[in-house]
mmCIF file of C-alpha atoms in Angstrom:
data_model
loop_
_atom_site.group_PDB
_atom_site.id
_atom_site.type_symbol
_atom_site.label_atom_id
_atom_site.label_comp_id
_atom_site.label_asym_id
_atom_site.label_seq_id
_atom_site.Cartn_x
_atom_site.Cartn_y
_atom_site.Cartn_z
ATOM 1 C CA MET A 1 0.029 -0.268 0.126
ATOM 2 C CA ILE A 2 1.424 3.242 -0.966
ATOM 3 C CA LYS A 3 1.702 5.401 1.630
ATOM 4 C CA SER A 4 3.400 8.274 0.084
ATOM 5 C CA ALA A 5 4.428 9.585 -3.374
ATOM 6 C CA CYS A 6 5.939 12.751 -3.899
ATOM 7 C CA TYR A 7 8.555 14.394 -6.637
ATOM 8 C CA LEU A 8 10.103 17.835 -5.911
ATOM 9 C CA GLY A 9 10.184 19.239 -9.216
ATOM 10 C CA PRO A 10 13.864 21.221 -10.924
ATOM 11 C CA ASP A 11 11.657 24.024 -10.204
ATOM 12 C CA GLY A 12 11.337 23.326 -6.660
ATOM 13 C CA ALA A 13 7.718 22.565 -7.062
ATOM 14 C CA LEU A 14 6.407 19.729 -4.510
ATOM 15 C CA SER A 15 3.672 17.448 -6.074
ATOM 16 C CA ARG A 16 1.717 14.780 -3.638
ATOM 17 C CA GLU A 17 -0.136 11.937 -4.305
ATOM 18 C CA LEU A 18 1.317 10.619 -8.014
ATOM 19 C CA ASP A 19 -0.832 8.179 -9.947
ATOM 20 C CA ALA A 20 1.317 5.299 -11.209
ATOM 21 C CA GLU A 21 1.339 7.199 -14.965
ATOM 22 C CA GLN A 22 3.279 10.013 -13.055
ATOM 23 C CA MET A 23 5.912 7.997 -10.462
ATOM 24 C CA LYS A 24 7.018 6.107 -14.052
ATOM 25 C CA LYS A 25 7.481 9.523 -15.762
ATOM 26 C CA PHE A 26 9.428 11.027 -12.902
ATOM 27 C CA LYS A 27 11.579 8.704 -12.469
ATOM 28 C CA THR A 28 12.709 8.449 -15.786
ATOM 29 C CA SER A 29 12.753 11.812 -16.419
ATOM 30 C CA GLY A 30 16.249 11.948 -14.770
ATOM 31 C CA SER A 31 15.452 15.243 -12.773
ATOM 32 C CA GLY A 32 13.922 16.584 -9.774
ATOM 33 C CA LEU A 33 13.593 13.686 -6.774
ATOM 34 C CA LEU A 34 10.928 10.983 -6.866
ATOM 35 C CA TRP A 35 10.477 9.623 -3.066
ATOM 36 C CA VAL A 36 7.711 6.516 -2.964
ATOM 37 C CA ASP A 37 7.025 4.859 0.346
ATOM 38 C CA ILE A 38 5.132 1.824 0.381
ATOM 39 C CA GLU A 39 3.987 0.181 3.808
ATOM 40 C CA TYR A 40 2.307 -3.967 4.165
ATOM 41 C CA VAL A 41 3.718 -4.477 0.920
ATOM 42 C CA THR A 42 1.201 -6.436 -1.692
ATOM 43 C CA GLU A 43 1.019 -8.540 -5.278
ATOM 44 C CA GLU A 44 -0.017 -5.347 -6.239
ATOM 45 C CA ASP A 45 3.027 -3.630 -5.151
ATOM 46 C CA ALA A 46 5.044 -5.599 -6.541
ATOM 47 C CA VAL A 47 3.918 -5.042 -9.895
ATOM 48 C CA LEU A 48 4.013 -1.340 -9.645
ATOM 49 C CA LEU A 49 7.986 -2.292 -8.463
ATOM 50 C CA THR A 50 8.788 -4.037 -11.428
ATOM 51 C CA ASP A 51 6.389 -3.048 -14.218
ATOM 52 C CA VAL A 52 6.024 0.439 -13.698
ATOM 53 C CA LEU A 53 9.387 1.426 -11.703
ATOM 54 C CA GLY A 54 11.549 -1.237 -13.664
ATOM 55 C CA PHE A 55 13.340 -2.838 -10.870
ATOM 56 C CA HIS A 56 14.628 -6.089 -11.240
ATOM 57 C CA PRO A 57 12.232 -9.152 -9.911
ATOM 58 C CA LEU A 58 14.652 -10.418 -7.527
ATOM 59 C CA ALA A 59 14.962 -7.159 -5.203
ATOM 60 C CA VAL A 60 11.079 -6.918 -5.472
ATOM 61 C CA ALA A 61 10.751 -10.309 -4.422
ATOM 62 C CA ASP A 62 12.988 -9.706 -1.182
ATOM 63 C CA CYS A 63 10.457 -6.638 -0.750
ATOM 64 C CA VAL A 64 7.407 -9.247 -0.968
ATOM 65 C CA SER A 65 8.969 -12.037 1.106
ATOM 66 C CA LYS A 66 8.194 -12.581 4.437
ATOM 67 C CA ASN A 67 11.536 -14.265 5.412
ATOM 68 C CA ILE A 68 14.222 -12.181 7.300
ATOM 69 C CA HIS A 69 16.768 -10.859 4.836
ATOM 70 C CA PRO A 70 20.261 -9.937 6.284
ATOM 71 C CA PRO A 71 21.438 -6.332 5.932
ATOM 72 C CA LYS A 72 22.916 -5.779 1.908
ATOM 73 C CA ILE A 73 23.316 -3.843 -0.497
ATOM 74 C CA ASP A 74 22.478 -5.251 -4.326
ATOM 75 C CA GLU A 75 23.961 -3.015 -7.335
ATOM 76 C CA PHE A 76 22.130 -2.466 -10.499
ATOM 77 C CA GLU A 77 22.302 -0.453 -14.001
ATOM 78 C CA ASP A 78 20.722 3.072 -12.436
ATOM 79 C CA HIS A 79 19.936 2.177 -8.964
ATOM 80 C CA ILE A 80 21.446 0.278 -5.554
ATOM 81 C CA PHE A 81 18.865 -1.987 -3.708
ATOM 82 C CA ILE A 82 19.491 -1.737 0.294
ATOM 83 C CA ILE A 83 18.271 -3.722 3.039
ATOM 84 C CA VAL A 84 18.898 -2.348 6.663
ATOM 85 C CA HIS A 85 16.908 -3.282 9.724
ATOM 86 C CA GLY A 86 15.396 -1.259 12.543
ATOM 87 C CA ILE A 87 13.423 -1.509 15.935
ATOM 88 C CA ASN A 88 9.783 -3.227 15.235
ATOM 89 C CA TYR A 89 7.586 -0.991 17.341
ATOM 90 C CA SER A 90 4.469 -2.576 16.376
ATOM 91 C CA ILE A 91 4.588 -6.001 18.225
ATOM 92 C CA GLU A 92 3.443 -6.483 21.971
ATOM 93 C CA SER A 93 5.485 -8.034 23.353
ATOM 94 C CA ASP A 94 8.713 -7.713 25.952
ATOM 95 C CA VAL A 95 10.941 -9.397 23.404
ATOM 96 C CA VAL A 96 12.590 -6.622 20.921
ATOM 97 C CA GLU A 97 12.237 -7.559 17.415
ATOM 98 C CA THR A 98 13.756 -5.880 14.202
ATOM 99 C CA THR A 99 12.373 -5.768 10.774
ATOM 100 C CA GLU A 100 13.646 -4.428 7.710
ATOM 101 C CA LEU A 101 13.481 -1.200 5.496
ATOM 102 C CA SER A 102 14.240 -1.911 1.939
ATOM 103 C CA LEU A 103 15.722 1.185 -0.082
ATOM 104 C CA PHE A 104 15.786 1.000 -3.611
ATOM 105 C CA LEU A 105 18.265 4.544 -4.365
ATOM 106 C CA GLY A 106 18.814 6.171 -7.794
ATOM 107 C CA LYS A 107 20.511 9.554 -9.393
ATOM 108 C CA ASN A 108 16.779 11.077 -8.841
ATOM 109 C CA PHE A 109 15.164 8.724 -6.977
ATOM 110 C CA VAL A 110 14.282 6.793 -3.358
ATOM 111 C CA VAL A 111 11.604 3.872 -2.974
ATOM 112 C CA SER A 112 11.158 2.456 0.529
ATOM 113 C CA THR A 113 9.186 -0.389 1.418
ATOM 114 C CA HIS A 114 8.311 -1.791 4.879
ATOM 115 C CA ASP A 115 5.952 -4.281 6.277
ATOM 116 C CA VAL A 116 5.326 -2.690 9.324
ATOM 117 C CA PRO A 117 5.157 1.077 9.674
ATOM 118 C CA LEU A 118 8.425 2.587 10.823
ATOM 119 C CA ARG A 119 8.779 5.465 12.838
ATOM 120 C CA SER A 120 12.214 6.619 11.016
ATOM 121 C CA VAL A 121 10.084 6.888 7.485
ATOM 122 C CA ALA A 122 7.034 9.048 9.543
ATOM 123 C CA SER A 123 9.491 11.254 11.069
ATOM 124 C CA VAL A 124 10.713 12.040 7.222
ATOM 125 C CA VAL A 125 7.587 12.018 5.817
ATOM 126 C CA LYS A 126 6.365 14.710 7.757
ATOM 127 C CA LYS A 127 9.318 16.876 7.172
ATOM 128 C CA VAL A 128 8.768 16.415 3.670
ATOM 129 C CA GLU A 129 4.793 17.360 4.078
ATOM 130 C CA LEU A 130 5.886 20.407 6.080
ATOM 131 C CA ASP A 131 8.649 22.287 3.577
ATOM 132 C CA GLY A 132 9.801 19.527 1.203
ATOM 133 C CA ARG A 133 12.758 19.940 3.175
ATOM 134 C CA PRO A 134 14.584 16.516 3.170
ATOM 135 C CA MET A 135 13.852 15.958 -0.368
ATOM 136 C CA ARG A 136 15.440 19.806 -1.477
ATOM 137 C CA ARG A 137 19.358 18.144 -0.742
ATOM 138 C CA GLY A 138 18.886 15.001 -3.481
ATOM 139 C CA ALA A 139 18.572 11.359 -3.513
ATOM 140 C CA ASP A 140 21.353 10.429 -1.609
ATOM 141 C CA MET A 141 20.503 12.551 1.545
ATOM 142 C CA LEU A 142 17.094 11.373 1.731
ATOM 143 C CA ALA A 143 18.341 8.127 1.878
ATOM 144 C CA HIS A 144 20.778 9.232 4.333
ATOM 145 C CA ASP A 145 17.932 10.846 6.658
ATOM 146 C CA ILE A 146 15.623 7.588 6.631
ATOM 147 C CA MET A 147 18.507 5.454 7.417
ATOM 148 C CA ASP A 148 19.968 8.005 10.125
ATOM 149 C CA ALA A 149 16.917 7.746 11.811
ATOM 150 C CA LEU A 150 16.096 4.186 11.804
ATOM 151 C CA VAL A 151 19.581 3.752 13.531
ATOM 152 C CA ASP A 152 19.207 6.393 15.813
ATOM 153 C CA ASN A 153 15.739 4.762 17.178
ATOM 154 C CA ILE A 154 17.828 1.901 17.877
ATOM 155 C CA LEU A 155 19.843 3.493 20.954
ATOM 156 C CA PRO A 156 16.742 4.134 22.894
ATOM 157 C CA VAL A 157 16.200 0.469 23.135
ATOM 158 C CA ILE A 158 19.623 -0.127 23.673
ATOM 159 C CA ASN A 159 19.221 1.810 26.545
ATOM 160 C CA GLU A 160 15.920 0.242 27.777
ATOM 161 C CA LEU A 161 17.832 -3.157 27.603
ATOM 162 C CA ASP A 162 20.456 -1.922 29.944
ATOM 163 C CA GLU A 163 18.241 -0.569 32.114
ATOM 164 C CA LYS A 164 16.305 -4.148 32.489
ATOM 165 C CA CYS A 165 19.577 -5.780 32.876
ATOM 166 C CA ALA A 166 20.224 -3.875 35.695
ATOM 167 C CA ASP A 167 16.794 -4.848 37.025
ATOM 168 C CA ILE A 168 17.333 -8.767 36.446
ATOM 169 C CA GLU A 169 20.603 -8.643 38.104
ATOM 170 C CA PHE A 170 18.883 -6.742 41.282
ATOM 171 C CA GLU A 171 16.298 -9.295 41.409
ATOM 172 C CA VAL A 172 18.950 -12.233 41.211
ATOM 173 C CA LEU A 173 21.134 -10.524 44.216
ATOM 174 C CA GLU A 174 18.485 -9.695 46.230
ATOM 175 C CA ARG A 175 14.487 -11.156 45.823
ATOM 176 C CA PRO A 176 15.332 -13.946 43.364
ATOM 177 C CA LYS A 177 12.137 -15.283 42.314
ATOM 178 C CA ARG A 178 10.679 -17.790 39.302
ATOM 179 C CA GLU A 179 9.790 -15.186 36.609
ATOM 180 C CA THR A 180 13.332 -13.909 37.061
ATOM 181 C CA LEU A 181 14.470 -16.640 34.231
ATOM 182 C CA GLY A 182 11.821 -15.524 31.941
ATOM 183 C CA SER A 183 12.940 -12.278 32.459
ATOM 184 C CA ILE A 184 16.920 -13.283 31.827
ATOM 185 C CA MET A 185 15.688 -15.223 28.523
ATOM 186 C CA GLU A 186 13.376 -12.540 27.174
ATOM 187 C CA LEU A 187 16.708 -10.223 27.528
ATOM 188 C CA LYS A 188 18.997 -13.264 25.775
ATOM 189 C CA ARG A 189 16.402 -12.910 22.730
ATOM 190 C CA SER A 190 15.962 -8.902 22.600
ATOM 191 C CA ILE A 191 20.545 -9.382 22.375
ATOM 192 C CA LEU A 192 20.602 -11.700 20.035
ATOM 193 C CA ALA A 193 17.886 -10.266 17.244
ATOM 194 C CA LEU A 194 19.982 -6.956 17.587
ATOM 195 C CA ASN A 195 23.318 -8.824 17.746
ATOM 196 C CA ARG A 196 22.130 -10.702 14.406
ATOM 197 C CA ILE A 197 21.745 -6.975 12.166
ATOM 198 C CA MET A 198 24.431 -5.187 13.967
ATOM 199 C CA SER A 199 27.625 -6.367 12.451
ATOM 200 C CA PRO A 200 26.332 -6.008 8.910
ATOM 201 C CA GLN A 201 24.478 -3.305 9.070
ATOM 202 C CA ARG A 202 27.539 -1.783 10.088
ATOM 203 C CA ASP A 203 29.514 -2.898 7.725
ATOM 204 C CA LEU A 204 27.064 -1.857 4.779
ATOM 205 C CA MET A 205 26.850 1.310 6.036
ATOM 206 C CA ASN A 206 31.175 1.705 5.451
ATOM 207 C CA ASN A 207 30.295 0.227 2.113
ATOM 208 C CA LEU A 208 28.381 3.181 1.497
ATOM 209 C CA ALA A 209 30.644 5.612 3.578
ATOM 210 C CA ARG A 210 33.543 4.551 1.592
ATOM 211 C CA GLY A 211 32.498 6.562 -1.792
ATOM 212 C CA ASP A 212 32.388 2.876 -3.529
ATOM 213 C CA CYS A 213 28.657 3.537 -4.397
ATOM 214 C CA ALA A 214 27.693 5.634 -7.638
ATOM 215 C CA PHE A 215 24.350 6.576 -6.296
ATOM 216 C CA VAL A 216 26.182 8.345 -3.287
ATOM 217 C CA GLY A 217 27.698 11.951 -3.620
ATOM 218 C CA LYS A 218 31.492 12.766 -2.027
ATOM 219 C CA LYS A 219 29.498 15.456 -0.288
ATOM 220 C CA SER A 220 27.309 13.069 1.282
ATOM 221 C CA LEU A 221 29.956 10.722 2.694
ATOM 222 C CA ILE A 222 30.520 12.292 5.911
ATOM 223 C CA TYR A 223 27.122 12.040 7.041
ATOM 224 C CA TYR A 224 26.775 7.877 6.283
ATOM 225 C CA ARG A 225 30.195 8.059 7.473
ATOM 226 C CA ASN A 226 28.342 9.440 10.824
ATOM 227 C CA ILE A 227 25.305 6.740 10.576
ATOM 228 C CA TYR A 228 28.600 3.856 10.629
ATOM 229 C CA ASP A 229 29.773 5.542 13.961
ATOM 230 C CA HIS A 230 26.552 5.567 15.594
ATOM 231 C CA LEU A 231 26.536 1.418 14.694
ATOM 232 C CA VAL A 232 29.916 1.162 15.913
ATOM 233 C CA ARG A 233 28.608 2.571 19.139
ATOM 234 C CA ILE A 234 25.664 0.606 19.535
ATOM 235 C CA GLU A 235 28.052 -2.342 19.064
ATOM 236 C CA THR A 236 30.309 -1.174 21.924
ATOM 237 C CA LEU A 237 27.353 -0.497 24.034
ATOM 238 C CA MET A 238 25.911 -4.056 23.779
ATOM 239 C CA GLN A 239 29.136 -5.714 24.217
#
């Protein structure tokens, strides 16, 4: 389901609520900036991604699939396909789970897909709807802003896990009870879920920050490096 479809024209005018033909036209124009955000990706959305926007069926299959994919970058002729992970805030559980965000990043377009509502994406959409500012610095910086917000939302969860760990230690030493074992197992599962994606996500961001990608400009590299530094810090806090 398309949650947002915006186009920032070369003249600075922002168009919203685009139809499929407009998306195709703006993407292939090579100018301005198109951003399409799709939530709860359906087979109908897959047709849009392949037949209208022209993305590779294998990348689109990753967007539709309910399987968990590790963070990665796939390179295509006119774009790169990125999978990163953020925190799934939509589940009602004490166990932390991650969820995927997929990004198609090209010269003049960003297409994002995800299977659950993401605070990071919503925050950037809100800024775009306010004055279009996140789109005025180009496709690479729009993709940066989305991923930066995604990573920023991980740190509060790390702090919560740290507080939970301190509470469990207190229970074990001062007033042990049967429920403590369950709390330990929940904490362990949460840490494992985050550890699974931290290292590959750090390496992915390092690749983007090195200047090896044609779709990330030199002026943007320092900002991607900043996301990499945040991921290194998160890994350190989890040790």
